[in-house]
Amino acid sequence: MRLVTKIVLPIVTFSLLLMGFIALYSEQAIRNSLIREEFFDVRELVISQAIQHLRAEDFTNPDSEEGRRNFLTFLQDTTDPTTARLTVWNTDRRVIFSDLPSLIGRTASDHPDLTRVLASGQPEYVVRQKDDADFVQTDVGQFVDIFVPISLGGRVRGVAEVHSVVGAVLAPVSRQLGAIFWILAVGTLLLIAFILLTAQFFLGAPLRRIGVFISEVAEGKFDNKLKIRSRDEIGRLGGELNRMSDGLKRLQELRNEFVFIASHELRAPVTVINGYLSLLDELGGGAVTPEASKYIENVKTANGRLAQLVNDILDIARSEAGKLSVEVSPCDLSEAVRAIVAEQRLPAESKKQEVEYLAAGASPVLADAGRLKEVMANLLTNAIKYTPEGGRITVRHEAADGEIITHVQDTGYGIAAEEQKQVFEKFFRSGERVIRSAPGTGLGLFITKQLVERMGGRIWFRSEAGKGTTFSFALKAVR
C-alpha cells in the first residue's frame, strides 16, 4: 500500500464515519423534536376542540344522537383521516368512540399508558411499533400514540388517544433533510478528492522521485541530482540525500584512485616474478633440479592467479570510473569462440570433460574482439571449473531478432535458486562446499556482465542445482 494511501485512507474513513454519525444524530434529533412538536400541537388542539364540541353527558351517553354528532364533529376538527386516527376512552377504560367502529365498546383491561394518564391527569405520548399497539389497527410500522385527558365540568371525563403516523410527522422536513445529507455527502467526497490530489502532488510524487534516486545511488550512479523544490521536511530530505550522494561519489573516486595505484604497484612485482620464472624455464636442463621445477610450477600458478586478480580489480575500477576501454566494431564471433575453446581444451581434458563447439548460427557481431574473447574465456573457464570430471560442455549459437545469442551449457553442479539473484554481484561466491572449494575471486561474472553490456548486449542464465547451468549472452548481428 502506498504511503499517500496509508495517510489519506484513515482521513477518508474518519470523515465518512463522522458524516454518517452526524447524519444519524441529526435525523434522530430532528425526529424527536418534530414528534414533541406534534405532541404539543395535538394536545392543545384536542383540549380546545373538546371544550368546544363535547359535553359531560356525551361520555355517559355516547350512543345518543347528539353525542354521536358531537364526537364526529370533534373527530373532524382534531384529526386528518389520512395520517391519524382517533379513539376516545371513558374513565372505565372502555372505547366510547373511534373512527374504527369495530373498536367501539371494547374494554382495555391492561393498558398501562391509559391507566397512567387517567391517574395523573397529564397528557403523554409514546412512540410505538405496529406490533406494540393496543386496540389500534394501522398499516404503518411506526406511529406516535398521544394520550390527552379530557376535563369537563372540573373532572376528567375520559382520554382522547390520537394515533399519528411518524412518517406524516416527518414529511414536511424529510425531503429537506435528505437534500442536506446529499449536499454534505457530495461536499465531503469533493473534499476527500481534493485532499487525495493534494497529497499525491505534494507527498506522493516527491517520495517516488526519492525512491528512484536512492535506487540509482545503490547502483553507483552518483551524477544525477534529486530535484525537490519544496521548503518543507521533504525538501530538506532531498537536500540531505544530494549531499549524501556527493559524499559517496567522492568516496568512490578515492577508492578507485587507491585501487588504480595499488593495482599498478602490484602489477610491477608480479611482472618481475613472471620474468624470472620465464628465465628459469629457459635455463632448463641441469640448471634446475626436478624437485625445484615442481616448486617453480607452483609459483607460476600462484603468480598467474595473482596477475589475473590484479587485472580483474583494475577492470572493475575502470568500469566504475567509466574508463573501461571497449571499442565496438564488426568481428568474427566463431573465430573468437574457437580460439578460447582451443585454449581451454587442455584444462577440460585434465578433468576428462568433453567440450563441444557447434558453430552453426554464428555470424559477425558488433563487439570488441579482445573483450569478446575475455567474455568467452570467463564463461568457459567457469563451466570447466564447476563441472565435475566426465562432464560435458557445449557452446552453440542462435539468431533471434537481429541478435546472435551464444549459449555456454554445462552439466555441472548448478546454482541454488536462493543464490541466483547474486550471481552477477562483485565478490559473490556460492555457499555450496563443492563449489566454494574451487579457486576464484567472485569477480569474473561481474566483469563479464559489464563487458557484455558495454558492447551493447545482454547476458542471463538458467540453472538448476545438481543438473547444470546455461549462460547466454546476446550481441547485435552485423547487417
Short mmCIF file of C-alpha atoms in Angstrom, two decimals:
data_model
loop_
_atom_site.label_atom_id
_atom_site.label_comp_id
_atom_site.label_asym_id
_atom_site.label_seq_id
_atom_site.Cartn_x
_atom_site.Cartn_y
_atom_site.Cartn_z
CA MET A 1 0.00 0.00 0.00
CA ARG A 2 1.37 3.45 -0.96
CA LEU A 3 2.26 5.95 1.76
CA VAL A 4 -0.25 8.51 0.43
CA THR A 5 -2.98 5.89 0.65
CA LYS A 6 -1.92 4.98 4.19
CA ILE A 7 -2.16 8.63 5.22
CA VAL A 8 -5.34 9.55 3.37
CA LEU A 9 -7.31 6.33 3.97
CA PRO A 10 -7.76 6.95 7.74
CA ILE A 11 -8.83 10.53 6.97
CA VAL A 12 -11.37 9.30 4.43
CA THR A 13 -12.65 6.60 6.78
CA PHE A 14 -12.92 9.02 9.70
CA SER A 15 -14.68 11.62 7.51
CA LEU A 16 -17.25 9.11 6.26
CA LEU A 17 -17.88 7.75 9.75
CA LEU A 18 -18.20 11.28 11.15
CA MET A 19 -20.59 12.28 8.37
CA GLY A 20 -22.68 9.16 8.97
CA PHE A 21 -22.75 9.81 12.72
CA ILE A 22 -23.75 13.44 12.19
CA ALA A 23 -26.47 12.39 9.74
CA LEU A 24 -27.87 9.76 12.11
CA TYR A 25 -27.68 12.08 15.12
CA SER A 26 -29.28 14.94 13.19
CA GLU A 27 -32.05 12.71 11.86
CA GLN A 28 -32.80 11.37 15.33
CA ALA A 29 -32.67 14.82 16.92
CA ILE A 30 -35.00 16.28 14.27
CA ARG A 31 -37.33 13.26 14.59
CA ASN A 32 -37.59 13.70 18.37
CA SER A 33 -38.09 17.44 18.03
CA LEU A 34 -40.87 17.06 15.46
CA ILE A 35 -42.61 14.35 17.47
CA ARG A 36 -42.58 16.57 20.57
CA GLU A 37 -43.88 19.46 18.50
CA GLU A 38 -46.63 17.22 17.12
CA PHE A 39 -47.47 16.17 20.68
CA PHE A 40 -47.87 19.76 21.89
CA ASP A 41 -49.95 20.74 18.84
CA VAL A 42 -52.27 17.74 19.21
CA ARG A 43 -52.63 18.30 22.96
CA GLU A 44 -53.69 21.93 22.51
CA LEU A 45 -55.99 21.06 19.62
CA VAL A 46 -57.70 18.19 21.47
CA ILE A 47 -58.22 20.22 24.60
CA SER A 48 -59.64 23.24 22.74
CA GLN A 49 -61.92 21.17 20.48
CA ALA A 50 -63.16 19.04 23.38
CA ILE A 51 -64.19 22.15 25.28
CA GLN A 52 -65.88 23.49 22.16
CA HIS A 53 -67.74 20.37 20.93
CA LEU A 54 -68.15 17.87 23.79
CA ARG A 55 -70.33 17.76 26.91
CA ALA A 56 -70.00 15.71 30.08
CA GLU A 57 -73.20 13.87 29.07
CA ASP A 58 -71.51 12.64 25.88
CA PHE A 59 -69.18 10.44 27.98
CA THR A 60 -72.05 8.88 29.96
CA ASN A 61 -74.39 8.56 26.99
CA PRO A 62 -72.19 8.40 23.87
CA ASP A 63 -74.76 6.46 21.83
CA SER A 64 -77.29 9.30 21.84
CA GLU A 65 -77.84 11.12 18.58
CA GLU A 66 -76.39 14.35 19.90
CA GLY A 67 -73.43 12.51 21.46
CA ARG A 68 -72.54 10.81 18.17
CA ARG A 69 -72.87 14.14 16.35
CA ASN A 70 -70.59 15.88 18.86
CA PHE A 71 -67.93 13.14 18.65
CA LEU A 72 -67.99 13.20 14.84
CA THR A 73 -67.50 16.98 14.87
CA PHE A 74 -64.70 16.52 17.39
CA LEU A 75 -63.08 13.90 15.13
CA GLN A 76 -63.27 16.11 12.05
CA ASP A 77 -61.71 19.09 13.81
CA THR A 78 -58.87 17.21 15.55
CA THR A 79 -57.51 14.63 13.10
CA ASP A 80 -56.65 14.15 9.44
CA PRO A 81 -58.04 10.73 8.43
CA THR A 82 -55.14 10.17 6.00
CA THR A 83 -52.43 10.46 8.66
CA ALA A 84 -54.08 9.90 12.05
CA ARG A 85 -56.82 8.02 13.88
CA LEU A 86 -58.83 8.87 16.97
CA THR A 87 -60.02 6.72 19.84
CA VAL A 88 -61.91 8.10 22.88
CA TRP A 89 -61.93 6.20 26.18
CA ASN A 90 -64.08 6.81 29.25
CA THR A 91 -62.80 6.51 32.81
CA ASP A 92 -63.79 2.81 32.85
CA ARG A 93 -61.22 2.15 30.07
CA ARG A 94 -63.96 1.45 27.54
CA VAL A 95 -63.89 2.77 23.97
CA ILE A 96 -66.90 5.06 23.59
CA PHE A 97 -65.91 6.48 20.19
CA SER A 98 -63.45 5.68 17.38
CA ASP A 99 -63.07 6.30 13.67
CA LEU A 100 -62.88 2.48 13.52
CA PRO A 101 -66.41 1.37 14.54
CA SER A 102 -65.16 -2.15 15.34
CA LEU A 103 -63.29 -0.80 18.36
CA ILE A 104 -66.33 0.87 19.97
CA GLY A 105 -67.41 -0.92 23.12
CA ARG A 106 -64.17 -2.78 23.67
CA THR A 107 -62.54 -2.56 27.08
CA ALA A 108 -58.82 -2.44 27.83
CA SER A 109 -58.20 -4.43 30.99
CA ASP A 110 -54.45 -3.97 30.78
CA HIS A 111 -53.41 -0.66 29.26
CA PRO A 112 -50.62 0.89 31.39
CA ASP A 113 -50.38 4.10 29.35
CA LEU A 114 -54.11 4.74 29.60
CA THR A 115 -54.15 3.89 33.30
CA ARG A 116 -51.23 6.27 33.97
CA VAL A 117 -52.86 9.20 32.13
CA LEU A 118 -56.22 8.66 33.89
CA ALA A 119 -54.44 8.59 37.25
CA SER A 120 -52.22 11.64 36.68
CA GLY A 121 -54.50 13.72 34.50
CA GLN A 122 -51.41 14.70 32.44
CA PRO A 123 -51.05 14.13 28.67
CA GLU A 124 -48.35 11.77 27.41
CA TYR A 125 -47.05 10.37 24.13
CA VAL A 126 -45.45 7.06 23.22
CA VAL A 127 -43.65 6.12 20.01
CA ARG A 128 -44.89 2.63 19.16
CA GLN A 129 -44.20 -0.10 16.66
CA LYS A 130 -47.13 -1.77 14.92
CA ASP A 131 -46.76 -4.96 16.97
CA ASP A 132 -46.93 -2.98 20.23
CA ALA A 133 -50.30 -1.39 19.53
CA ASP A 134 -53.22 -1.96 21.88
CA PHE A 135 -56.65 -1.79 20.22
CA VAL A 136 -55.00 0.08 17.31
CA GLN A 137 -55.26 -1.05 13.70
CA THR A 138 -52.69 0.57 11.41
CA ASP A 139 -50.73 -0.37 8.33
CA VAL A 140 -47.60 1.58 9.19
CA GLY A 141 -44.58 0.28 11.04
CA GLN A 142 -44.16 3.17 13.50
CA PHE A 143 -46.51 5.84 14.89
CA VAL A 144 -46.93 8.29 17.78
CA ASP A 145 -49.60 7.38 20.31
CA ILE A 146 -50.73 10.63 22.02
CA PHE A 147 -52.94 10.44 25.14
CA VAL A 148 -54.80 13.65 26.14
CA PRO A 149 -57.11 13.64 29.19
CA ILE A 150 -60.41 15.47 28.56
CA SER A 151 -61.66 17.52 31.52
CA LEU A 152 -65.19 18.87 31.54
CA GLY A 153 -67.01 20.38 34.49
CA GLY A 154 -63.90 20.20 36.67
CA ARG A 155 -63.48 16.42 36.23
CA VAL A 156 -61.60 14.10 33.89
CA ARG A 157 -64.32 12.51 31.75
CA GLY A 158 -62.09 10.40 29.55
CA VAL A 159 -58.99 10.23 27.35
CA ALA A 160 -58.58 11.00 23.65
CA GLU A 161 -55.95 8.79 22.01
CA VAL A 162 -54.58 10.09 18.70
CA HIS A 163 -52.55 7.66 16.59
CA SER A 164 -50.37 9.77 14.29
CA VAL A 165 -48.08 8.19 11.68
CA VAL A 166 -44.41 9.10 12.28
CA GLY A 167 -43.77 9.44 8.55
CA ALA A 168 -46.51 12.01 8.30
CA VAL A 169 -45.00 13.92 11.21
CA LEU A 170 -41.61 14.00 9.49
CA ALA A 171 -42.90 14.58 5.96
CA PRO A 172 -42.55 18.40 5.99
CA VAL A 173 -38.77 18.23 6.52
CA SER A 174 -37.77 14.76 5.37
CA ARG A 175 -37.05 15.89 1.81
CA GLN A 176 -35.08 18.89 3.03
CA LEU A 177 -33.12 16.68 5.42
CA GLY A 178 -32.32 14.26 2.59
CA ALA A 179 -31.17 17.11 0.36
CA ILE A 180 -28.92 18.45 3.14
CA PHE A 181 -27.47 14.97 3.67
CA TRP A 182 -26.63 14.54 -0.01
CA ILE A 183 -25.08 18.02 -0.16
CA LEU A 184 -22.90 17.08 2.82
CA ALA A 185 -22.01 13.74 1.22
CA VAL A 186 -21.02 15.29 -2.11
CA GLY A 187 -19.11 18.06 -0.34
CA THR A 188 -17.26 15.51 1.78
CA LEU A 189 -16.35 13.42 -1.29
CA LEU A 190 -15.10 16.51 -3.12
CA LEU A 191 -13.04 17.45 -0.08
CA ILE A 192 -11.59 13.94 0.09
CA ALA A 193 -10.74 14.05 -3.63
CA PHE A 194 -9.02 17.41 -3.11
CA ILE A 195 -7.03 16.00 -0.18
CA LEU A 196 -6.01 12.97 -2.27
CA LEU A 197 -4.85 15.07 -5.21
CA THR A 198 -3.01 17.48 -2.94
CA ALA A 199 -1.29 14.65 -1.05
CA GLN A 200 -0.42 12.95 -4.33
CA PHE A 201 1.17 16.13 -5.68
CA PHE A 202 2.97 17.35 -2.55
CA LEU A 203 3.83 13.98 -0.99
CA GLY A 204 3.45 11.04 -3.38
CA ALA A 205 5.38 12.42 -6.37
CA PRO A 206 8.41 13.61 -4.33
CA LEU A 207 8.59 10.31 -2.47
CA ARG A 208 8.57 8.39 -5.75
CA ARG A 209 11.42 10.58 -7.05
CA ILE A 210 13.30 9.91 -3.80
CA GLY A 211 12.81 6.15 -4.29
CA VAL A 212 14.16 6.29 -7.86
CA PHE A 213 17.10 8.42 -6.72
CA ILE A 214 18.01 6.02 -3.90
CA SER A 215 17.87 3.08 -6.35
CA GLU A 216 20.26 4.91 -8.67
CA VAL A 217 22.65 5.65 -5.81
CA ALA A 218 22.55 1.99 -4.79
CA GLU A 219 23.62 1.13 -8.35
CA GLY A 220 26.55 3.53 -8.12
CA LYS A 221 25.01 6.30 -10.26
CA PHE A 222 26.02 9.47 -8.40
CA ASP A 223 25.81 12.06 -11.19
CA ASN A 224 22.02 12.55 -11.09
CA LYS A 225 20.64 15.08 -8.63
CA LEU A 226 17.36 14.88 -6.74
CA LYS A 227 15.23 17.92 -7.62
CA ILE A 228 12.68 18.74 -4.90
CA ARG A 229 11.97 22.46 -4.65
CA SER A 230 9.68 22.48 -1.63
CA ARG A 231 10.99 24.06 1.56
CA ASP A 232 9.35 21.58 3.93
CA GLU A 233 10.74 18.41 5.51
CA ILE A 234 10.70 16.52 2.20
CA GLY A 235 12.67 19.33 0.54
CA ARG A 236 15.27 19.22 3.32
CA LEU A 237 15.42 15.42 2.99
CA GLY A 238 16.10 15.82 -0.73
CA GLY A 239 18.97 18.20 0.01
CA GLU A 240 20.49 15.78 2.53
CA LEU A 241 20.22 12.92 0.04
CA ASN A 242 22.02 15.00 -2.60
CA ARG A 243 24.82 15.73 -0.13
CA MET A 244 24.99 12.03 0.73
CA SER A 245 25.28 11.20 -2.97
CA ASP A 246 28.10 13.73 -3.40
CA GLY A 247 29.91 12.22 -0.43
CA LEU A 248 29.55 8.69 -1.77
CA LYS A 249 30.77 9.82 -5.19
CA ARG A 250 33.86 11.32 -3.61
CA LEU A 251 34.47 8.16 -1.60
CA GLN A 252 34.13 6.08 -4.75
CA GLU A 253 36.60 8.31 -6.58
CA LEU A 254 39.08 7.98 -3.71
CA ARG A 255 38.60 4.23 -3.66
CA ASN A 256 39.09 3.94 -7.42
CA GLU A 257 42.19 6.09 -7.20
CA PHE A 258 43.55 3.86 -4.46
CA VAL A 259 42.71 0.72 -6.45
CA PHE A 260 44.46 2.09 -9.54
CA ILE A 261 47.57 2.95 -7.58
CA ALA A 262 47.62 -0.32 -5.62
CA SER A 263 46.97 -2.43 -8.71
CA HIS A 264 49.72 -0.73 -10.71
CA GLU A 265 52.10 -1.15 -7.80
CA LEU A 266 51.16 -4.84 -7.54
CA ARG A 267 51.49 -5.39 -11.28
CA ALA A 268 55.17 -4.39 -11.28
CA PRO A 269 56.43 -7.12 -8.90
CA VAL A 270 54.10 -9.67 -10.49
CA THR A 271 55.67 -8.89 -13.87
CA VAL A 272 59.17 -9.17 -12.39
CA ILE A 273 58.35 -12.52 -10.79
CA ASN A 274 56.91 -13.80 -14.04
CA GLY A 275 60.08 -12.67 -15.87
CA TYR A 276 62.39 -14.56 -13.55
CA LEU A 277 60.16 -17.66 -13.78
CA SER A 278 60.37 -17.49 -17.57
CA LEU A 279 64.17 -17.17 -17.30
CA LEU A 280 64.31 -20.28 -15.17
CA ASP A 281 62.24 -22.11 -17.78
CA GLU A 282 64.69 -21.06 -20.48
CA LEU A 283 67.68 -22.31 -18.49
CA GLY A 284 66.17 -25.82 -18.30
CA GLY A 285 68.46 -28.87 -18.36
CA GLY A 286 70.56 -29.45 -15.31
CA ALA A 287 70.32 -25.88 -14.08
CA VAL A 288 67.12 -26.72 -12.21
CA THR A 289 66.54 -29.96 -10.38
CA PRO A 290 63.23 -31.87 -10.91
CA GLU A 291 62.14 -31.04 -7.39
CA ALA A 292 62.88 -27.35 -7.93
CA SER A 293 60.94 -27.45 -11.23
CA LYS A 294 57.92 -28.69 -9.32
CA TYR A 295 58.13 -25.76 -6.90
CA ILE A 296 58.65 -23.34 -9.75
CA GLU A 297 55.43 -24.57 -11.41
CA ASN A 298 53.52 -23.95 -8.18
CA VAL A 299 54.95 -20.43 -8.01
CA LYS A 300 53.99 -19.81 -11.66
CA THR A 301 50.41 -20.97 -10.97
CA ALA A 302 50.11 -18.72 -7.91
CA ASN A 303 51.69 -15.80 -9.76
CA GLY A 304 49.24 -16.29 -12.63
CA ARG A 305 46.32 -16.15 -10.24
CA LEU A 306 47.71 -13.01 -8.65
CA ALA A 307 48.16 -11.41 -12.07
CA GLN A 308 44.56 -12.30 -13.00
CA LEU A 309 43.29 -10.86 -9.71
CA VAL A 310 45.17 -7.61 -10.31
CA ASN A 311 43.74 -7.38 -13.84
CA ASP A 312 40.22 -8.07 -12.57
CA ILE A 313 40.49 -5.37 -9.90
CA LEU A 314 41.75 -2.89 -12.48
CA ASP A 315 38.88 -3.74 -14.83
CA ILE A 316 36.33 -3.19 -12.05
CA ALA A 317 37.89 0.14 -11.11
CA ARG A 318 37.88 1.23 -14.75
CA SER A 319 34.27 0.12 -15.17
CA GLU A 320 33.04 2.02 -12.12
CA ALA A 321 35.02 5.08 -13.17
CA GLY A 322 33.58 4.87 -16.68
CA LYS A 323 37.05 4.26 -18.14
CA LEU A 324 36.70 0.62 -19.18
CA SER A 325 38.02 0.53 -22.73
CA VAL A 326 35.57 -1.12 -25.17
CA GLU A 327 35.76 -0.42 -28.91
CA VAL A 328 32.84 -1.97 -30.79
CA SER A 329 33.25 -2.95 -34.44
CA PRO A 330 32.25 -5.91 -36.65
CA CYS A 331 34.14 -9.03 -35.60
CA ASP A 332 34.07 -12.77 -36.31
CA LEU A 333 32.19 -14.45 -33.46
CA SER A 334 33.08 -18.03 -34.43
CA GLU A 335 36.79 -17.20 -34.67
CA ALA A 336 36.81 -15.73 -31.15
CA VAL A 337 34.94 -18.72 -29.73
CA ARG A 338 37.18 -21.25 -31.49
CA ALA A 339 40.30 -19.56 -30.08
CA ILE A 340 39.01 -19.73 -26.49
CA VAL A 341 37.76 -23.32 -26.87
CA ALA A 342 41.23 -24.29 -28.14
CA GLU A 343 42.88 -22.53 -25.18
CA GLN A 344 40.64 -24.32 -22.66
CA ARG A 345 40.86 -27.74 -24.27
CA LEU A 346 43.76 -28.88 -22.08
CA PRO A 347 42.14 -27.94 -18.70
CA ALA A 348 38.97 -29.70 -19.82
CA GLU A 349 40.84 -32.85 -20.84
CA SER A 350 42.61 -32.90 -17.47
CA LYS A 351 39.13 -33.38 -15.93
CA LYS A 352 38.07 -35.81 -18.68
CA GLN A 353 35.41 -33.35 -19.82
CA GLU A 354 34.10 -33.12 -23.34
CA VAL A 355 33.92 -29.61 -24.84
CA GLU A 356 31.82 -29.37 -27.99
CA TYR A 357 31.52 -26.26 -30.15
CA LEU A 358 28.61 -26.05 -32.59
CA ALA A 359 29.43 -23.16 -34.90
CA ALA A 360 26.13 -23.27 -36.79
CA GLY A 361 24.27 -19.97 -36.47
CA ALA A 362 27.40 -17.92 -35.79
CA SER A 363 27.83 -14.76 -37.83
CA PRO A 364 29.71 -11.46 -37.43
CA VAL A 365 28.60 -9.34 -34.46
CA LEU A 366 29.25 -5.84 -33.18
CA ALA A 367 31.75 -6.28 -30.37
CA ASP A 368 35.26 -5.60 -29.14
CA ALA A 369 37.25 -8.62 -30.36
CA GLY A 370 39.55 -8.67 -27.33
CA ARG A 371 36.75 -8.18 -24.83
CA LEU A 372 34.62 -10.80 -26.60
CA LYS A 373 37.40 -13.35 -26.05
CA GLU A 374 37.58 -12.26 -22.41
CA VAL A 375 33.81 -12.87 -22.02
CA MET A 376 34.08 -16.32 -23.62
CA ALA A 377 37.14 -17.17 -21.53
CA ASN A 378 35.34 -16.28 -18.29
CA LEU A 379 32.23 -18.29 -19.15
CA LEU A 380 34.09 -21.34 -20.47
CA THR A 381 36.56 -21.31 -17.57
CA ASN A 382 33.67 -21.27 -15.09
CA ALA A 383 31.90 -24.10 -16.93
CA ILE A 384 35.04 -26.27 -16.74
CA LYS A 385 35.74 -25.28 -13.14
CA TYR A 386 32.25 -26.03 -11.83
CA THR A 387 31.58 -29.21 -13.81
CA PRO A 388 32.73 -32.50 -12.26
CA GLU A 389 35.02 -34.95 -14.04
CA GLY A 390 33.48 -36.66 -17.03
CA GLY A 391 31.01 -33.80 -17.61
CA ARG A 392 30.02 -32.21 -20.89
CA ILE A 393 30.20 -28.58 -22.02
CA THR A 394 28.52 -27.32 -25.19
CA VAL A 395 28.90 -23.95 -26.89
CA ARG A 396 26.33 -23.06 -29.53
CA HIS A 397 24.68 -20.07 -31.25
CA GLU A 398 21.25 -18.98 -32.41
CA ALA A 399 19.96 -15.95 -34.29
CA ALA A 400 16.92 -14.04 -32.99
CA ASP A 401 15.54 -10.53 -33.58
CA GLY A 402 18.70 -9.07 -35.06
CA GLU A 403 20.94 -10.62 -32.39
CA ILE A 404 23.29 -13.58 -32.21
CA ILE A 405 22.87 -15.46 -28.94
CA THR A 406 25.75 -17.59 -27.64
CA HIS A 407 24.96 -20.34 -25.11
CA VAL A 408 27.57 -21.97 -22.85
CA GLN A 409 25.87 -25.04 -21.40
CA ASP A 410 27.37 -27.41 -18.83
CA THR A 411 26.32 -30.46 -16.83
CA GLY A 412 27.88 -29.13 -13.66
CA TYR A 413 26.80 -28.51 -10.10
CA GLY A 414 24.26 -25.83 -10.93
CA ILE A 415 23.32 -22.79 -8.84
CA ALA A 416 20.88 -22.93 -5.93
CA ALA A 417 17.68 -20.95 -6.51
CA GLU A 418 18.21 -18.73 -3.46
CA GLU A 419 21.67 -17.67 -4.75
CA GLN A 420 20.77 -16.91 -8.35
CA LYS A 421 19.96 -13.22 -7.78
CA GLN A 422 23.53 -12.63 -6.55
CA VAL A 423 25.42 -14.35 -9.39
CA PHE A 424 26.49 -11.12 -11.15
CA GLU A 425 27.42 -9.26 -7.95
CA LYS A 426 31.01 -8.41 -7.08
CA PHE A 427 32.87 -10.97 -4.95
CA PHE A 428 29.93 -13.36 -4.85
CA ARG A 429 30.90 -16.97 -4.12
CA SER A 430 28.41 -19.78 -3.68
CA GLY A 431 27.89 -21.18 -0.21
CA GLU A 432 27.94 -24.76 -1.54
CA ARG A 433 31.07 -26.51 -0.27
CA VAL A 434 31.87 -28.31 -3.52
CA ILE A 435 31.64 -25.02 -5.48
CA ARG A 436 33.41 -22.85 -2.92
CA SER A 437 36.37 -25.24 -2.84
CA ALA A 438 37.25 -24.26 -6.43
CA PRO A 439 39.67 -21.30 -6.69
CA GLY A 440 38.17 -17.94 -7.65
CA THR A 441 37.63 -14.32 -6.60
CA GLY A 442 33.94 -13.84 -7.42
CA LEU A 443 34.78 -11.06 -9.89
CA GLY A 444 34.65 -12.90 -13.22
CA LEU A 445 30.89 -12.82 -13.84
CA PHE A 446 30.60 -9.23 -12.62
CA ILE A 447 33.25 -8.16 -15.16
CA THR A 448 31.67 -10.35 -17.86
CA LYS A 449 28.31 -8.63 -17.40
CA GLN A 450 29.92 -5.18 -17.53
CA LEU A 451 31.74 -6.06 -20.75
CA VAL A 452 28.69 -7.53 -22.49
CA GLU A 453 26.54 -4.52 -21.62
CA ARG A 454 29.22 -2.05 -22.74
CA MET A 455 29.27 -3.84 -26.09
CA GLY A 456 25.52 -3.17 -26.36
CA GLY A 457 24.48 -6.71 -25.43
CA ARG A 458 22.81 -8.52 -22.59
CA ILE A 459 23.58 -11.61 -20.52
CA TRP A 460 21.47 -14.05 -18.49
CA PHE A 461 21.48 -17.65 -17.29
CA ARG A 462 19.29 -20.61 -16.41
CA SER A 463 20.38 -23.07 -13.76
CA GLU A 464 19.12 -25.92 -11.65
CA ALA A 465 21.06 -27.26 -8.70
CA GLY A 466 22.58 -30.65 -9.47
CA LYS A 467 21.73 -30.51 -13.20
CA GLY A 468 23.89 -27.78 -14.66
CA THR A 469 23.86 -24.19 -15.89
CA THR A 470 23.50 -22.41 -19.22
CA PHE A 471 24.93 -18.88 -19.54
CA SER A 472 23.73 -16.95 -22.57
CA PHE A 473 24.75 -13.59 -23.98
CA ALA A 474 23.34 -11.74 -26.98
CA LEU A 475 25.19 -9.29 -29.24
CA LYS A 476 23.86 -7.30 -32.17
CA ALA A 477 24.39 -9.00 -35.51
CA VAL A 478 26.17 -7.15 -38.29
CA ARG A 479 23.68 -6.34 -41.03
#
